[in-house]
Coordinates of C-alpha atoms in Angstrom, one line a residue:
Chain G
M1 CA -37.3 9.3 -18.9
E2 CA -39.5 11.6 -16.9
P3 CA -42.8 11.9 -18.8
T4 CA -44.1 15.6 -19.6
K5 CA -47.5 13.9 -20.5
F6 CA -49.4 10.9 -19.9
F7 CA -51.8 8.6 -21.9
D8 CA -54.4 9.0 -19.0
A9 CA -56.6 6.0 -19.2
D10 CA -57.5 2.6 -17.8
V11 CA -56.6 1.0 -20.9
V12 CA -54.3 1.8 -23.5
V13 CA -55.2 -0.6 -26.7
I14 CA -52.4 -0.6 -29.5
G15 CA -54.1 -1.3 -32.8
T16 CA -57.7 -1.5 -34.3
S17 CA -57.8 -4.8 -35.8
I18 CA -60.0 -7.7 -34.9
A19 CA -57.2 -8.5 -32.4
T20 CA -58.1 -5.4 -30.3
Q21 CA -61.8 -4.7 -31.4
S22 CA -62.7 -8.0 -29.7
V23 CA -61.0 -6.9 -26.3
I24 CA -62.6 -3.6 -26.3
G25 CA -66.2 -5.2 -27.3
Q26 CA -65.8 -6.5 -23.8
L27 CA -65.0 -3.4 -22.1
K28 CA -67.0 -0.8 -23.9
N29 CA -70.0 -0.9 -21.7
T30 CA -68.2 -0.4 -18.7
D31 CA -66.7 2.9 -16.9
L32 CA -63.3 2.1 -18.0
R33 CA -61.6 4.8 -19.9
I34 CA -60.2 3.4 -23.0
L35 CA -57.5 5.0 -25.3
V36 CA -57.2 3.4 -28.7
L37 CA -53.9 4.2 -30.7
E38 CA -53.7 3.3 -34.4
G39 CA -50.6 3.4 -36.6
G40 CA -52.4 4.2 -39.6
D41 CA -55.0 6.4 -40.8
V42 CA -58.8 5.8 -41.6
M43 CA -57.8 4.9 -44.9
R44 CA -54.9 3.2 -46.2
T45 CA -52.1 5.6 -47.0
D46 CA -48.7 5.1 -48.8
F47 CA -46.8 6.4 -46.0
A48 CA -48.5 3.8 -43.6
D49 CA -48.1 1.0 -46.2
S50 CA -44.3 1.6 -46.4
L51 CA -44.0 0.9 -42.6
T52 CA -44.4 -2.9 -42.9
F53 CA -41.8 -3.6 -45.7
S54 CA -39.4 -6.1 -44.5
D55 CA -36.1 -8.1 -45.6
E56 CA -38.0 -11.3 -46.5
R57 CA -36.2 -14.6 -46.5
G58 CA -37.2 -17.8 -47.4
H59 CA -40.3 -19.2 -49.0
Y60 CA -42.4 -16.3 -48.6
V61 CA -40.9 -13.1 -50.1
N62 CA -41.8 -10.2 -52.3
H63 CA -43.6 -8.1 -49.7
H64 CA -45.6 -11.1 -48.9
W65 CA -45.6 -10.5 -45.2
G66 CA -46.2 -6.7 -45.4
G67 CA -49.3 -7.6 -47.2
H68 CA -50.5 -9.5 -44.2
W69 CA -50.3 -6.8 -41.7
S70 CA -51.2 -3.3 -42.1
R71 CA -51.2 0.0 -40.6
V72 CA -54.8 1.0 -41.1
Y73 CA -58.0 1.3 -39.1
G74 CA -59.5 -2.1 -39.0
G75 CA -55.9 -3.8 -39.7
A76 CA -55.3 -6.9 -41.8
S77 CA -59.2 -8.0 -41.5
R78 CA -60.0 -4.6 -43.4
I79 CA -58.0 -5.9 -46.2
W80 CA -58.4 -9.9 -45.9
N81 CA -61.3 -11.8 -45.2
G82 CA -62.4 -15.3 -46.1
F83 CA -62.1 -18.8 -45.1
S84 CA -62.0 -19.7 -41.2
A85 CA -61.7 -23.0 -39.4
P86 CA -61.3 -23.8 -36.0
L87 CA -58.5 -25.4 -34.1
E88 CA -59.1 -28.6 -32.4
K89 CA -58.0 -30.4 -29.1
W90 CA -55.2 -32.2 -31.2
D91 CA -53.6 -28.7 -31.9
L92 CA -53.7 -27.6 -28.2
V93 CA -52.3 -30.6 -26.4
G94 CA -48.6 -30.6 -27.5
I95 CA -48.5 -33.6 -29.9
D96 CA -45.3 -34.8 -31.0
G97 CA -43.0 -32.2 -28.8
R98 CA -45.1 -29.2 -30.1
P99 CA -45.3 -26.5 -27.3
K100 CA -48.8 -26.9 -25.5
W101 CA -51.8 -24.2 -25.3
P102 CA -52.2 -22.9 -21.9
M103 CA -55.9 -23.5 -22.4
T104 CA -58.2 -26.4 -23.0
I105 CA -60.4 -27.2 -26.1
D106 CA -63.5 -26.7 -24.1
E107 CA -62.5 -23.2 -22.8
L108 CA -61.5 -22.3 -26.7
E109 CA -64.5 -23.6 -27.8
K110 CA -66.7 -21.3 -25.7
W111 CA -64.7 -18.2 -26.8
Y112 CA -65.1 -19.5 -30.6
R113 CA -68.8 -19.5 -30.0
L114 CA -69.0 -16.3 -28.2
S115 CA -66.8 -14.7 -30.8
A116 CA -68.6 -16.1 -34.1
P117 CA -70.5 -12.9 -34.6
L118 CA -67.4 -10.9 -34.4
I119 CA -66.5 -12.5 -37.7
G120 CA -70.1 -12.2 -39.0
E121 CA -71.3 -15.8 -38.4
D122 CA -73.8 -17.8 -36.5
S123 CA -72.4 -19.4 -33.1
S124 CA -73.2 -22.7 -34.4
I125 CA -70.2 -22.6 -36.6
A126 CA -68.3 -23.6 -33.2
N127 CA -70.0 -26.9 -33.5
L128 CA -67.3 -27.7 -36.0
V129 CA -64.5 -27.9 -33.0
K130 CA -65.2 -31.0 -32.1
Y131 CA -65.7 -34.2 -34.2
D132 CA -65.2 -38.0 -34.7
T133 CA -61.7 -38.3 -34.2
A134 CA -61.5 -42.0 -35.1
K135 CA -62.2 -41.3 -38.7
L136 CA -59.6 -41.3 -41.2
F137 CA -61.3 -38.4 -43.2
V138 CA -63.7 -35.8 -41.6
D139 CA -65.5 -33.5 -44.0
R140 CA -64.9 -30.3 -42.0
P141 CA -65.6 -27.4 -44.4
Y142 CA -64.2 -23.8 -44.2
V143 CA -66.8 -21.1 -43.2
V144 CA -66.4 -18.2 -45.7
T145 CA -66.7 -15.1 -43.7
D146 CA -67.5 -11.4 -44.4
I147 CA -66.1 -9.5 -41.8
P148 CA -68.4 -6.9 -40.5
L149 CA -68.2 -3.2 -41.1
S150 CA -67.3 -2.1 -37.7
Y151 CA -63.4 -3.1 -38.7
S152 CA -63.6 -0.2 -41.5
D153 CA -65.7 2.3 -39.9
P154 CA -64.2 4.1 -36.7
K155 CA -67.7 5.8 -36.0
L156 CA -69.0 2.6 -34.8
L157 CA -66.1 2.3 -32.4
I158 CA -66.3 5.7 -30.9
K159 CA -69.9 5.6 -30.6
S160 CA -69.2 4.6 -27.1
K161 CA -68.4 7.6 -24.8
N162 CA -65.7 5.8 -22.9
I163 CA -63.4 5.4 -26.0
E164 CA -61.0 7.7 -27.6
L165 CA -59.4 7.0 -30.9
R166 CA -56.1 8.4 -31.9
V167 CA -55.0 7.5 -35.7
K168 CA -51.5 7.9 -37.3
H169 CA -50.0 7.1 -33.8
N170 CA -47.2 4.5 -34.3
V171 CA -46.0 2.8 -31.0
I172 CA -42.4 2.2 -31.3
K173 CA -41.5 0.5 -28.1
F174 CA -42.1 0.6 -24.0
T175 CA -40.1 1.9 -21.1
A176 CA -40.2 -0.1 -18.0
D177 CA -39.9 1.3 -14.1
D178 CA -36.9 0.5 -12.1
S179 CA -38.6 -2.5 -10.7
G180 CA -39.0 -4.0 -14.0
S181 CA -42.3 -4.9 -13.3
F182 CA -44.6 -2.1 -15.0
I183 CA -44.6 -0.4 -18.2
N184 CA -44.2 3.0 -17.4
G185 CA -44.0 4.9 -20.9
I186 CA -44.7 4.7 -24.7
W187 CA -42.3 6.0 -27.3
Y188 CA -44.4 6.5 -30.3
S189 CA -44.6 8.9 -33.5
V190 CA -47.2 10.8 -35.2
D191 CA -46.2 11.5 -39.1
G192 CA -42.6 10.2 -38.2
K193 CA -42.1 12.7 -35.2
V194 CA -41.0 10.7 -32.3
Q195 CA -42.8 11.1 -28.9
F196 CA -43.0 10.0 -25.4
A197 CA -45.9 9.6 -22.8
G198 CA -45.9 8.2 -19.6
I199 CA -48.1 5.2 -18.5
K200 CA -49.5 4.9 -14.9
K201 CA -49.1 1.7 -12.9
S202 CA -52.7 1.3 -12.8
T203 CA -53.0 1.5 -16.8
R204 CA -53.3 -1.8 -18.6
I205 CA -51.8 -2.1 -21.9
V206 CA -53.1 -4.3 -24.6
L207 CA -50.7 -4.6 -27.7
G208 CA -52.5 -5.9 -30.9
A209 CA -50.1 -4.5 -33.6
G210 CA -50.4 -7.5 -35.7
G211 CA -49.0 -11.0 -35.9
L212 CA -45.6 -9.7 -36.8
G213 CA -45.9 -6.1 -35.2
N214 CA -46.5 -7.2 -31.8
A215 CA -43.0 -8.7 -31.8
Q216 CA -41.5 -5.8 -33.8
V217 CA -42.4 -3.6 -30.7
L218 CA -40.9 -5.9 -28.2
L219 CA -37.6 -6.2 -30.2
Q220 CA -36.8 -2.7 -30.5
P221 CA -33.7 -1.9 -28.6
A222 CA -34.0 -0.2 -24.7
D223 CA -32.1 3.3 -24.2
N224 CA -31.0 2.2 -20.6
R225 CA -30.8 -1.7 -20.6
Q226 CA -29.5 -4.5 -22.7
V227 CA -32.7 -6.3 -23.1
P228 CA -35.6 -4.8 -25.0
V229 CA -38.6 -4.2 -23.0
G230 CA -40.8 -7.2 -23.6
N231 CA -38.2 -9.6 -24.3
E232 CA -36.9 -10.9 -21.0
S233 CA -37.7 -14.3 -22.2
G234 CA -35.3 -14.1 -25.1
L235 CA -38.1 -16.0 -27.3
V236 CA -39.6 -12.8 -28.9
G237 CA -39.5 -13.0 -32.8
K238 CA -38.8 -16.7 -32.6
T239 CA -40.7 -20.1 -33.8
L240 CA -42.5 -18.0 -36.7
M241 CA -45.1 -20.1 -38.5
A242 CA -47.6 -19.5 -41.2
H243 CA -49.6 -21.6 -43.5
P244 CA -48.4 -23.4 -46.5
H245 CA -50.9 -23.5 -49.3
V246 CA -50.8 -25.4 -52.5
P247 CA -52.9 -26.8 -54.9
T248 CA -52.4 -30.5 -54.8
G249 CA -54.2 -32.0 -57.9
E250 CA -57.6 -32.4 -59.4
G251 CA -60.1 -35.0 -59.2
F252 CA -63.4 -36.4 -60.3
V253 CA -65.3 -36.9 -57.4
D254 CA -69.0 -38.2 -56.5
P255 CA -71.1 -34.9 -55.8
K256 CA -71.6 -36.4 -52.2
V257 CA -68.1 -35.7 -51.4
V258 CA -68.5 -31.8 -51.6
A259 CA -72.3 -32.1 -50.2
K260 CA -72.9 -29.8 -47.1
P261 CA -71.7 -31.9 -44.2
S262 CA -74.6 -32.3 -41.8
W263 CA -72.9 -33.8 -38.8
A264 CA -72.0 -30.8 -37.0
Q265 CA -75.5 -29.1 -37.3
V266 CA -74.2 -25.7 -38.5
K267 CA -75.9 -22.8 -40.1
Y268 CA -73.7 -22.1 -42.7
R269 CA -74.0 -18.9 -44.9
R270 CA -71.1 -19.7 -47.2
W271 CA -68.8 -22.7 -46.9
L272 CA -66.2 -24.4 -48.5
P273 CA -65.9 -28.4 -48.7
A274 CA -62.7 -29.4 -47.3
Y275 CA -61.2 -32.8 -45.4
I276 CA -59.0 -33.2 -42.7
V277 CA -57.4 -36.6 -41.3
G278 CA -58.9 -37.6 -38.1
A279 CA -56.9 -36.8 -34.9
D280 CA -56.2 -40.5 -34.1
Y281 CA -54.9 -40.8 -37.5
K282 CA -52.8 -37.8 -37.4
T283 CA -51.0 -39.1 -34.3
K284 CA -50.6 -42.6 -35.4
L285 CA -49.0 -41.3 -38.6
N286 CA -46.9 -38.9 -37.2
L287 CA -48.6 -36.1 -39.7
L288 CA -49.1 -32.3 -39.4
N289 CA -52.5 -31.1 -39.4
A290 CA -53.5 -30.2 -43.2
S291 CA -56.9 -29.7 -45.0
I292 CA -57.7 -30.4 -48.6
S293 CA -60.5 -28.3 -49.9
L294 CA -62.2 -29.0 -53.1
T295 CA -63.4 -26.4 -55.6
P296 CA -65.3 -26.8 -58.9
A297 CA -62.5 -26.8 -61.7
A298 CA -62.6 -24.1 -64.1
A299 CA -64.7 -25.1 -67.3
G300 CA -62.6 -25.8 -70.2
E301 CA -62.0 -28.6 -72.7
M302 CA -60.5 -31.7 -71.1
S303 CA -57.8 -33.5 -72.2
P304 CA -58.0 -37.0 -73.6
N305 CA -56.2 -38.1 -70.4
E306 CA -59.0 -36.5 -68.1
L307 CA -61.8 -37.7 -70.4
T308 CA -60.5 -41.2 -70.2
V309 CA -60.2 -41.4 -66.4
Q310 CA -63.9 -39.8 -66.2
E311 CA -65.3 -42.2 -68.6
F312 CA -63.5 -45.4 -67.3
Y313 CA -64.5 -44.7 -63.5
E314 CA -67.7 -43.6 -64.1
K315 CA -68.4 -46.4 -66.2
K316 CA -66.9 -48.8 -63.6
W317 CA -68.5 -47.3 -60.5
G318 CA -72.2 -46.5 -62.5
K319 CA -72.0 -43.0 -61.3
K320 CA -71.6 -39.5 -62.3
L321 CA -68.3 -37.7 -61.2
E322 CA -67.6 -33.9 -61.2
L323 CA -64.2 -32.3 -62.0
H324 CA -62.8 -30.4 -58.9
T325 CA -59.5 -28.8 -58.0
F326 CA -57.7 -29.9 -55.0
F327 CA -56.1 -27.5 -52.6
A328 CA -54.1 -27.8 -49.3
R329 CA -53.7 -25.1 -46.4
T330 CA -51.7 -26.9 -43.8
E331 CA -50.1 -26.4 -40.5
Q332 CA -46.2 -25.4 -40.3
L333 CA -44.1 -26.9 -37.5
P334 CA -42.7 -24.2 -35.0
N335 CA -38.9 -24.1 -35.6
P336 CA -36.7 -21.6 -34.0
D337 CA -34.9 -21.2 -37.3
N338 CA -37.9 -19.5 -38.6
R339 CA -37.8 -16.2 -36.9
I340 CA -38.0 -12.3 -37.1
E341 CA -34.9 -9.9 -36.3
I342 CA -34.5 -6.2 -36.5
V343 CA -32.0 -4.6 -38.5
A344 CA -30.3 -1.3 -38.3
E345 CA -32.5 0.6 -40.9
K346 CA -35.4 2.3 -39.4
N347 CA -38.8 2.6 -41.2
A348 CA -40.6 6.1 -41.6
A349 CA -42.2 5.8 -38.1
G350 CA -38.8 5.5 -36.5
M351 CA -38.8 1.4 -35.8
H352 CA -36.1 -0.8 -36.8
K353 CA -37.1 -2.7 -39.7
L354 CA -37.5 -6.3 -39.8
K355 CA -35.6 -9.2 -41.3
I356 CA -38.0 -12.3 -41.7
Y357 CA -36.7 -15.8 -42.1
C358 CA -39.3 -18.6 -42.8
V359 CA -38.5 -21.9 -44.6
F360 CA -40.8 -25.1 -45.1
G361 CA -39.3 -28.0 -43.4
A362 CA -39.2 -31.5 -44.8
R363 CA -42.1 -32.5 -42.5
D364 CA -44.0 -29.5 -43.6
M365 CA -43.9 -30.3 -47.0
M366 CA -44.1 -34.3 -46.6
S367 CA -47.3 -33.8 -44.5
I368 CA -49.0 -32.2 -47.6
D369 CA -48.1 -35.0 -50.0
T370 CA -48.9 -37.7 -47.5
T371 CA -52.2 -36.1 -46.7
A372 CA -53.0 -35.6 -50.5
R373 CA -52.0 -39.0 -51.3
M374 CA -54.0 -40.6 -48.5
F375 CA -57.0 -38.5 -49.5
A376 CA -56.6 -40.0 -53.0
D377 CA -56.6 -43.5 -51.7
Y378 CA -59.4 -43.2 -49.5
L379 CA -61.8 -41.7 -52.4
L380 CA -60.6 -44.5 -54.4
K381 CA -61.3 -47.2 -51.9
N382 CA -64.8 -45.8 -51.1
K383 CA -65.5 -45.3 -54.8
L384 CA -66.0 -41.5 -54.3
G385 CA -63.3 -40.4 -56.7
I386 CA -60.1 -40.5 -58.5
S387 CA -57.7 -37.8 -58.2
T388 CA -54.1 -36.6 -58.9
V389 CA -51.1 -35.8 -56.4
D390 CA -48.8 -33.4 -58.4
N391 CA -45.4 -33.7 -57.2
D392 CA -44.2 -30.6 -58.7
S393 CA -46.8 -28.5 -57.5
I394 CA -46.5 -29.5 -53.8
F395 CA -42.6 -29.7 -53.7
L396 CA -41.7 -26.6 -55.7
N397 CA -44.8 -24.2 -55.7
T398 CA -46.0 -24.5 -52.0
W399 CA -46.2 -20.7 -50.9
G400 CA -48.6 -18.5 -48.9
W401 CA -50.9 -17.0 -47.3
A402 CA -48.8 -15.9 -44.6
H403 CA -51.0 -15.5 -41.2
P404 CA -47.6 -15.1 -39.2
S405 CA -48.0 -16.5 -35.8
G406 CA -46.0 -17.8 -32.8
I407 CA -43.4 -15.3 -32.3
T408 CA -44.9 -13.8 -28.9
R409 CA -46.4 -17.2 -27.9
F410 CA -48.2 -17.8 -24.4
G411 CA -47.8 -20.8 -22.2
S412 CA -47.7 -22.1 -18.9
S413 CA -44.1 -21.3 -17.7
P414 CA -41.9 -18.2 -18.3
K415 CA -39.1 -20.7 -19.3
D416 CA -40.7 -21.4 -22.7
S417 CA -43.2 -18.6 -23.4
V418 CA -43.2 -14.9 -23.8
C419 CA -46.9 -14.8 -22.2
D420 CA -48.8 -16.2 -19.4
S421 CA -52.0 -18.0 -20.2
N422 CA -53.8 -14.8 -20.0
A423 CA -51.7 -13.2 -22.5
R424 CA -49.9 -11.1 -20.2
V425 CA -46.1 -10.6 -20.7
W426 CA -44.5 -12.7 -17.8
A427 CA -42.2 -9.8 -16.9
Y428 CA -44.8 -6.9 -16.6
Q429 CA -48.0 -6.7 -14.5
N430 CA -49.7 -4.4 -17.0
L431 CA -48.8 -5.5 -20.6
Y432 CA -51.1 -7.7 -22.6
I433 CA -51.0 -9.1 -26.0
N434 CA -53.6 -10.3 -28.5
G435 CA -53.0 -11.6 -32.0
S436 CA -51.7 -14.9 -33.8
S437 CA -48.3 -14.0 -32.3
L438 CA -49.8 -15.6 -29.2
F439 CA -50.3 -19.1 -30.9
P440 CA -48.0 -21.9 -29.8
T441 CA -49.3 -23.9 -32.8
V442 CA -51.0 -22.8 -35.9
G443 CA -53.3 -25.6 -37.1
Y444 CA -54.3 -25.4 -40.7
G445 CA -56.9 -22.9 -40.9
N446 CA -57.0 -18.7 -41.3
P447 CA -56.3 -17.7 -37.7
T448 CA -58.9 -14.7 -37.5
W449 CA -61.4 -16.4 -35.6
A450 CA -59.1 -17.6 -33.0
I451 CA -57.7 -14.3 -32.6
A452 CA -61.2 -12.9 -32.0
A453 CA -61.9 -15.9 -29.5
L454 CA -58.7 -14.7 -27.6
G455 CA -59.4 -11.2 -27.8
M456 CA -62.7 -11.6 -26.1
R457 CA -61.1 -13.9 -23.7
L458 CA -58.6 -11.3 -22.8
G459 CA -61.3 -8.6 -22.7
D460 CA -63.3 -10.5 -20.0
H461 CA -60.2 -11.4 -18.2
L462 CA -59.2 -7.6 -17.9
K463 CA -62.9 -6.7 -17.1
Q464 CA -62.7 -9.1 -13.9
E465 CA -59.2 -7.7 -13.0
F466 CA -60.5 -4.3 -13.0
K467 CA -63.5 -5.4 -10.7
K468 CA -61.2 -6.9 -8.3
T469 CA -58.9 -3.7 -8.2
A470 CA -62.1 -1.7 -7.5
Chain W
M1 CA 6.8 -60.1 -53.1
N2 CA 6.5 -56.8 -54.4
R3 CA 5.0 -53.6 -52.3
R4 CA 1.5 -54.0 -54.0
E5 CA 1.4 -57.5 -52.9
L6 CA 2.3 -56.4 -49.3
L7 CA -0.5 -53.9 -49.4
K8 CA -3.0 -56.4 -50.6
L9 CA -2.2 -58.8 -47.9
S10 CA -2.5 -56.4 -45.1
A11 CA -5.7 -55.2 -46.3
T12 CA -7.1 -58.7 -46.4
S13 CA -5.9 -59.7 -43.1
L14 CA -7.6 -56.3 -41.8
F15 CA -10.8 -57.2 -43.4
A16 CA -10.5 -60.7 -41.8
V17 CA -10.2 -59.3 -38.3
M18 CA -13.1 -57.1 -38.9
A19 CA -15.2 -59.5 -40.1
S20 CA -14.5 -62.2 -38.0
P21 CA -16.7 -61.2 -34.7
F22 CA -19.7 -60.4 -37.3
V23 CA -19.2 -64.0 -38.9
S24 CA -19.1 -65.6 -35.5
A25 CA -22.2 -63.3 -34.0
Q26 CA -24.1 -64.8 -37.3
N27 CA -23.2 -68.2 -36.1
N28 CA -24.9 -67.8 -32.8
V29 CA -28.1 -66.7 -34.4
S30 CA -30.8 -69.4 -34.3
S31 CA -32.0 -70.9 -37.5
A32 CA -35.7 -69.6 -36.9
G33 CA -34.0 -66.1 -37.7
P34 CA -34.8 -62.8 -36.3
K35 CA -38.3 -61.9 -35.6
G36 CA -38.6 -58.8 -37.4
A37 CA -38.1 -61.1 -40.8
S38 CA -41.5 -62.2 -40.4
V39 CA -42.9 -58.5 -41.0
A40 CA -44.4 -58.3 -44.4
P41 CA -42.9 -55.3 -46.4
A42 CA -45.3 -52.4 -47.0
I43 CA -46.7 -52.4 -50.6
D44 CA -48.8 -49.8 -51.8
G45 CA -51.6 -51.0 -54.0
N46 CA -52.2 -48.0 -56.0
I47 CA -49.8 -46.4 -58.4
S48 CA -49.6 -43.1 -60.2
Y49 CA -50.8 -43.5 -63.6
N50 CA -49.8 -41.1 -66.7
A51 CA -50.5 -37.4 -65.2
G52 CA -50.2 -38.2 -61.6
W53 CA -54.0 -40.0 -61.4
V54 CA -53.6 -42.2 -58.2
V55 CA -55.1 -45.7 -59.4
P56 CA -55.0 -49.3 -58.6
L57 CA -52.5 -51.3 -60.7
E58 CA -54.8 -53.5 -62.3
D59 CA -56.7 -50.4 -63.8
K60 CA -53.6 -49.0 -65.5
N61 CA -53.6 -51.1 -68.6
P62 CA -57.4 -50.7 -69.6
L63 CA -56.9 -46.9 -68.9
L64 CA -53.9 -46.7 -71.2
E65 CA -55.9 -48.5 -73.6
L66 CA -59.0 -46.3 -73.6
E67 CA -56.7 -43.0 -73.6
A68 CA -54.9 -44.2 -76.6
I69 CA -58.3 -44.5 -78.3
K70 CA -59.4 -40.8 -76.9
T71 CA -56.2 -39.4 -78.0
K72 CA -56.7 -40.8 -81.6
E73 CA -60.2 -39.5 -81.9
R74 CA -59.0 -36.1 -80.8
Q75 CA -56.3 -36.1 -83.5
E76 CA -58.8 -37.1 -85.9
A77 CA -61.3 -34.3 -84.8
V78 CA -58.7 -31.5 -84.9
K79 CA -57.2 -32.9 -88.3
Q80 CA -61.2 -32.8 -89.5
K81 CA -61.7 -29.4 -88.3
A82 CA -58.5 -28.0 -90.0
N83 CA -59.8 -29.7 -93.5
T84 CA -63.3 -28.2 -93.0
A85 CA -61.8 -24.6 -92.4
A86 CA -59.1 -25.0 -95.2
N87 CA -62.1 -25.9 -97.6
S88 CA -64.7 -23.3 -96.7
A89 CA -62.2 -20.3 -96.5
P90 CA -58.9 -20.7 -98.3
S91 CA -56.3 -19.2 -96.1
K92 CA -54.6 -16.0 -97.4
D93 CA -51.1 -15.4 -96.4
K94 CA -51.3 -12.4 -94.1
P95 CA -48.2 -10.0 -93.6
K96 CA -46.5 -10.7 -90.5
S97 CA -46.4 -8.4 -87.8
I98 CA -43.5 -7.0 -85.9
S99 CA -44.1 -9.3 -83.2
D100 CA -44.4 -12.2 -85.3
K101 CA -41.2 -11.5 -87.2
F102 CA -39.4 -10.9 -83.7
Q103 CA -41.1 -14.3 -82.6
D104 CA -39.5 -15.8 -85.7
I105 CA -35.9 -14.6 -85.0
V106 CA -36.1 -15.4 -81.3
G107 CA -37.6 -19.2 -82.2
K108 CA -34.6 -19.5 -84.5
V109 CA -32.0 -18.3 -82.1
K110 CA -33.6 -20.6 -79.3
N111 CA -33.7 -23.5 -81.6
F112 CA -30.0 -22.6 -82.7
F113 CA -29.0 -23.1 -79.1

């Protein structure tokens, strides 16, 4: 289609969440003209909220996914904040057949350090990336973050003269040129009215429309070709992963267990005590990456059973024990059966809606149980605490939060990934992606910090690319 | 020989044919036995006591004894509290609300099923 108008910019950024603001941050003090398209408005609207409804199948249902990606200025980080924990080397290197990350932990650690302020934290929280992997259990706490105001106040973004923001611009899909190497147009809608704009070869596009939204754009059917633009790999939408969460039980623990860890020299503002199995043991025992966090149990009358256990072990070990709730946040393996597909029905913005399948596998569930049980044994053997492992809670009640990841993953080869190591879609010279959809594996922690780290890395890469061209 | 005996005989012969190579193979195994037999079975020293507490087996009985005492103490305390309340303020039969009555009916129906 011959465009009657162009999005005339050096970089067209789609989305305003931390996934794209981290990219923009690296480019804002340059001469590059940046056009930012946000599908939602400055505040949440019913129209924008309706766009993320999907047909949800499996263990995450009842508009669960829709609550974790949003069409509003600031994206999901506007709505959610909270726990962050970095990935580790073990998550990146392709353990037990998992796909590898196309970068080293040293590089990721560098970007974790630089991006910590983007989630309102001190750079020293990146000291948590590397730990003593030979330990059976490592006290690796969650950092409890407050996302800075920049993700809800657009004035802070458009203070830079080279940035133009257009809200209520929902990107539907891309078109490609005849050579199939460049994106040359964008179909989008404003208040449901579908429009088209051309893209010049020199323009770079950064797609950051959410963990599910990125894949939704790349799955929309093309008008003049069989394969949707961006899904030349055939892998878009596959290996959807999330983070199973569940209370695993309760326990009386020595206050030492929940004391602030000092091994990493971190300047914490707020933190949540949590333990993980050391990488060497995870490999040896064929476990998934899981964390057990501890929070003080709600005050209330204890049962005779609880009083018995507390009194018995306080007397036996000669120390005071405090009641805590144990909570698992865990890795989910990449499984091609867990996926998104598009359906015939369109949303109000003119995009085909999603059908989402996401089911926990036996290994996902067993790893939670095994880790909880190992932690109970570890506390007991070291006279640090006594705890329960609640079978029904783990196997019947494991659920979200969602953190949709993995459905436009990056890698080292176009045979098994959608994007290259710089997050560029393999088939196109000017289309880049950022978000948790890039993650080949998910680790156990909230993805926000890693998204920010990858965003800064992508922004830096684009800056270097433009320098070369100039 | 009737039909059933014939069938029985053929089944026995078939079993003998199937079992014979296995039996002869067994005869070739040295008296020392396979190496795998020396691996001790993994035994978890801890058990799940009562409401899922992971405890060493030797703590189970003292825990149960202590819990029996605690449970009795709790029951007596509840009973004593009820008695004290009954003595200090004689209970008046309050008229039942609609929801209470509905609960009664639902409860009865539930019990019936």
